[in-house]
Amino acid sequence: MAAFILRRLAQSIIVMLVVGLVAFFMFQFLGDPVNQMVGVDTPVAEREALRERLGLNDPLIIRFGKFVVNAAQLEFGLSYQHKSPVTDLLLERMPATIELSMVSAVIAFALALPAGVYTGLYRNRWSSKAMLTLSLIGISVPTFLIGILFIYLFAVVLGWLPSFGRGDVVTLPGGWTTGLLTASGLKAIILPALTLGLFTLTLIMRLIRAEMLEVLRTDYIKFARARGLTNRAVNFGHALKNTLVPVITVTGLLLGNLIAFAIITESVFQWPGMGRLFLQSIQEVDLPVMSAYLVMISFLFVVLNLVVDILYYVVDPRLRVEGHGSGH
Amino acid sequence: MTDTTSPKLASAKPSLLYRIWDHELCYSFRNSPLTVAAAVVTLLLILSAVFAGFIAPHNPFDLASIDLMDSELPPAWTEDGEARFLLGTDNLGRDIYSTILYGMRISLLVGFASVVLSAVIGISAGLVAGYIGGKVDAVIMRIADIQLSFPTILIALLIDGIMRGILDREQHDAMIIPVLVLSIGISNWVQYARTVRGSTLVERNKEYVQAARIIGLHPILIMIRHVLPNVMGPVLVIATLGLAFAILTEATLSFLGVGMPPTEPSLGTLIQIGNDFLFSGLWWISIFPGMTLAVLVLAVNLLGDWLRDALNPKLR
């Protein structure tokens, strides 16, 4: 177990270094930081002094080392556009994005689980087929279009829900802002969270259905039925439990995707999150923000991947047995 | 895939058309009404995009023919609609139906070009990794794994951002189609590489490859002339599904404002333009391009799904 985790940890560190390298080169070779800091009429000698002071004349490897050390301390410099520290900008917007992604994940999972089990158990009912067809459409219609349709229907025509923003937010101790404690905040999160979660919902539902179909065909389910166990015990105690291994893996990875795809949803609903900041930074070629977002989101992805791998190991006993009979 | 004529049929010399009609792929196609419908829709949409110049009743890019007095007209069948503008007009008085036809042309162009780019990168990487193996294989697949752990939209956005850094604003706007093709193409090569590598590993040890090696053919020649044709089946499936995905990605980028500009709109740009007018109740500006996009993507997806099942020997 320890060896396995160590190996995965080493791999994660390599991934982070590669991402860091991309972010570093973006910084170094696109746009000159000195040009951003001085006026047009600054003499060459002064520029050179500044370069020396900033350490821009150091060998590449030393500069990369400094970049990594700074990045590890969440130090990404000033945003070209906002003229304030990039880290503050991102941290300020992080709660909005995390909250949106988490609520979407909960909605997606809470709806996908029963829907997947139902369509797996009763595959020939017309309601199952309707759900599957609907999910195919859900995959083909792009997220932003669903968002627009939701806004038109629920905000413009019916007027039930707000179409943009986060509503009122409460600041919790520690600086975390949340919209989940106010009525307007809760109302505001419904449409974006549904929009963001829909794609994930269809994916998880289809996965659970496929896994259920697979498991229900196995011998041990037949024997469980032959033993006279109740349907509930067979379907949920034996079948569902065994479908959950791949579901956990995929859900973990989809969590990362939700945070990345929040870029689109945040743009549709003008949600004040990190994704919108990243999008603006691309349009304005705000390199510090771009590379900081890249490093932070990559870190999130790597951690999620690592957690999923370890969970996989914990959930599936077969993996543990293979590893030199340790314990079991 | 192409040489499945049985000896019996060959002796009877059936016409080429009959042989295509009788082919098992064609047989499974004929027996799936949904697939036929999807193919017809796809073909119609592609043709109407290609011949947009002849079909479209108006030229939305000809400033002289646009009249601001015609702006924001609803579709023809509604109360205030005019027969001249079947699906209504946008805020500048451009005919929605015509802009959709021209926009679809750009969407399809970018989609096809990025699929070709992804396929070329992915197939080459997969062939080299699978055929040569060893360290080369390890490095290529490691890169693929790392890229695969990030969502494609993030990578496409990033490449677009980098291109904006390299080119200045005017250059970037002038080269927007190649830039989009590059960013969508690069962000999708991994799947091709993994599939081709898998098939290449199998093919590499077959006798015909060994024979080719013994007679001293250059490895590159063996890869392209002998291995490649035998690993193309799955690539076709990925490319079809990839086309749908590339069109969606382009639409998403354009919608986010980092793709096609409003002066040269794709379907995604049209939806984005319409989005601003949704609150005034002008639903047709974004809904019609949106429906076109959804139908196009759904049809191509259905085709890809069918192709995957039809080419899968296990399901025959």
XYZ file of C-alpha atoms in Angstrom, chain A residues 19-187:
169
model
C 2.566 21.792 -15.795
C 4.893 24.153 -13.994
C 7.240 24.050 -16.973
C 4.398 24.996 -19.341
C 3.332 27.824 -17.055
C 6.953 28.952 -16.673
C 7.593 29.071 -20.404
C 4.370 30.950 -20.904
C 5.685 33.562 -18.488
C 9.181 33.676 -19.947
C 8.650 33.732 -23.644
C 5.329 35.436 -24.167
C 5.579 39.080 -23.342
C 8.409 40.702 -21.445
C 7.616 41.374 -17.767
C 9.952 44.378 -17.805
C 7.967 45.976 -20.605
C 4.880 45.616 -18.449
C 6.517 47.342 -15.503
C 8.291 50.326 -17.026
C 7.229 53.214 -19.201
C 7.998 53.590 -22.886
C 10.700 56.185 -22.252
C 12.709 54.214 -19.691
C 16.375 54.118 -20.780
C 17.963 50.801 -21.693
C 20.406 50.876 -18.778
C 17.572 51.198 -16.289
C 15.743 48.310 -17.929
C 18.855 46.198 -17.702
C 19.227 47.018 -14.002
C 15.621 45.998 -13.447
C 16.201 42.767 -15.368
C 19.200 42.014 -13.170
C 17.254 42.824 -9.993
C 14.314 40.635 -11.034
C 16.726 37.816 -11.759
C 15.720 37.643 -15.419
C 19.356 37.284 -16.505
C 19.903 34.152 -14.429
C 20.285 30.805 -16.183
C 17.007 29.214 -17.210
C 17.226 26.385 -14.693
C 17.661 28.768 -11.749
C 14.736 30.857 -12.911
C 12.589 27.734 -13.199
C 13.653 26.734 -9.693
C 12.617 30.136 -8.391
C 9.321 29.859 -10.244
C 8.589 26.493 -8.641
C 9.488 27.776 -5.169
C 7.272 30.826 -5.673
C 4.421 28.767 -7.076
C 4.586 26.440 -4.095
C 4.098 29.489 -1.892
C 1.205 30.658 -4.098
C 3.285 33.571 -5.322
C 2.464 34.380 -8.944
C 3.132 38.086 -9.110
C 0.782 40.875 -10.175
C -1.972 40.615 -12.726
C -1.181 42.765 -15.777
C -4.767 43.874 -16.013
C -5.978 44.157 -12.420
C -2.612 45.358 -11.020
C -3.152 43.317 -7.869
C -1.656 40.005 -6.687
C -2.887 37.112 -8.805
C -3.226 34.835 -5.815
C -5.629 37.215 -4.087
C -7.704 37.511 -7.248
C -7.987 33.758 -7.575
C -8.568 33.018 -3.887
C -11.266 35.669 -3.766
C -13.152 33.888 -6.550
C -12.414 30.337 -5.524
C -15.340 29.850 -3.082
C -17.855 30.723 -5.825
C -16.424 28.140 -8.207
C -15.978 25.415 -5.606
C -19.486 25.943 -4.283
C -20.995 25.798 -7.753
C -19.069 22.648 -8.658
C -19.904 20.893 -5.403
C -23.617 21.670 -5.615
C -23.606 20.433 -9.235
C -21.803 17.282 -8.203
C -24.325 16.596 -5.430
C -27.267 17.224 -7.770
C -25.744 15.095 -10.518
C -24.927 12.203 -8.226
C -28.194 12.318 -6.274
C -30.219 12.145 -9.499
C -27.940 9.810 -11.434
C -27.855 7.084 -8.796
C -31.597 6.293 -8.709
C -31.953 6.915 -12.450
C -29.057 4.599 -13.272
C -30.280 1.857 -10.933
C -33.819 2.144 -12.279
C -32.847 1.986 -15.945
C -30.506 -0.900 -15.165
C -33.105 -2.938 -13.277
C -36.027 -2.261 -15.604
C -34.249 -1.918 -18.899
C -37.280 -2.774 -21.025
C -39.759 -0.341 -19.556
C -40.638 2.571 -21.793
C -39.719 4.985 -18.999
C -36.157 3.624 -18.995
C -35.909 4.025 -22.726
C -37.241 7.563 -22.504
C -34.603 8.384 -19.886
C -31.841 6.972 -22.086
C -32.965 8.907 -25.140
C -33.161 12.045 -23.051
C -29.622 11.445 -21.827
C -28.363 11.113 -25.415
C -29.843 14.509 -26.177
C -28.243 15.802 -22.979
C -24.846 14.745 -24.311
C -25.381 16.315 -27.738
C -26.658 19.700 -26.619
C -23.727 21.862 -25.517
C -23.638 23.122 -21.938
C -23.905 26.760 -22.871
C -26.997 26.142 -24.963
C -28.698 24.362 -22.066
C -27.791 27.317 -19.872
C -29.329 29.742 -22.344
C -32.498 27.671 -22.616
C -32.761 27.512 -18.814
C -32.322 31.273 -18.558
C -34.921 31.896 -21.230
C -37.428 29.515 -19.684
C -37.005 30.067 -15.949
C -35.732 33.633 -15.804
C -37.225 35.414 -18.810
C -40.525 33.639 -19.498
C -41.481 32.339 -16.057
C -39.466 34.779 -13.977
C -38.941 32.273 -11.177
C -35.186 32.356 -10.791
C -32.467 34.965 -11.279
C -30.447 34.675 -14.475
C -27.075 35.964 -13.345
C -24.824 36.484 -10.339
C -24.568 34.765 -6.987
C -27.262 36.533 -4.997
C -26.408 37.700 -1.474
C -23.330 36.119 0.007
C -22.296 35.691 3.627
C -18.632 35.819 4.619
C -17.710 32.999 6.933
C -14.767 33.195 9.326
C -11.624 32.452 7.330
C -12.736 34.660 4.451
C -14.814 32.005 2.687
C -17.867 33.531 1.039
C -20.960 31.421 0.693
C -24.273 31.954 -1.036
C -25.797 28.829 0.429
C -26.990 30.544 3.591
C -29.185 33.195 2.013
C -32.465 32.745 0.174
C -31.330 34.737 -2.869
C -28.026 32.863 -2.942
C -29.802 29.517 -2.931
C -32.152 30.657 -5.676
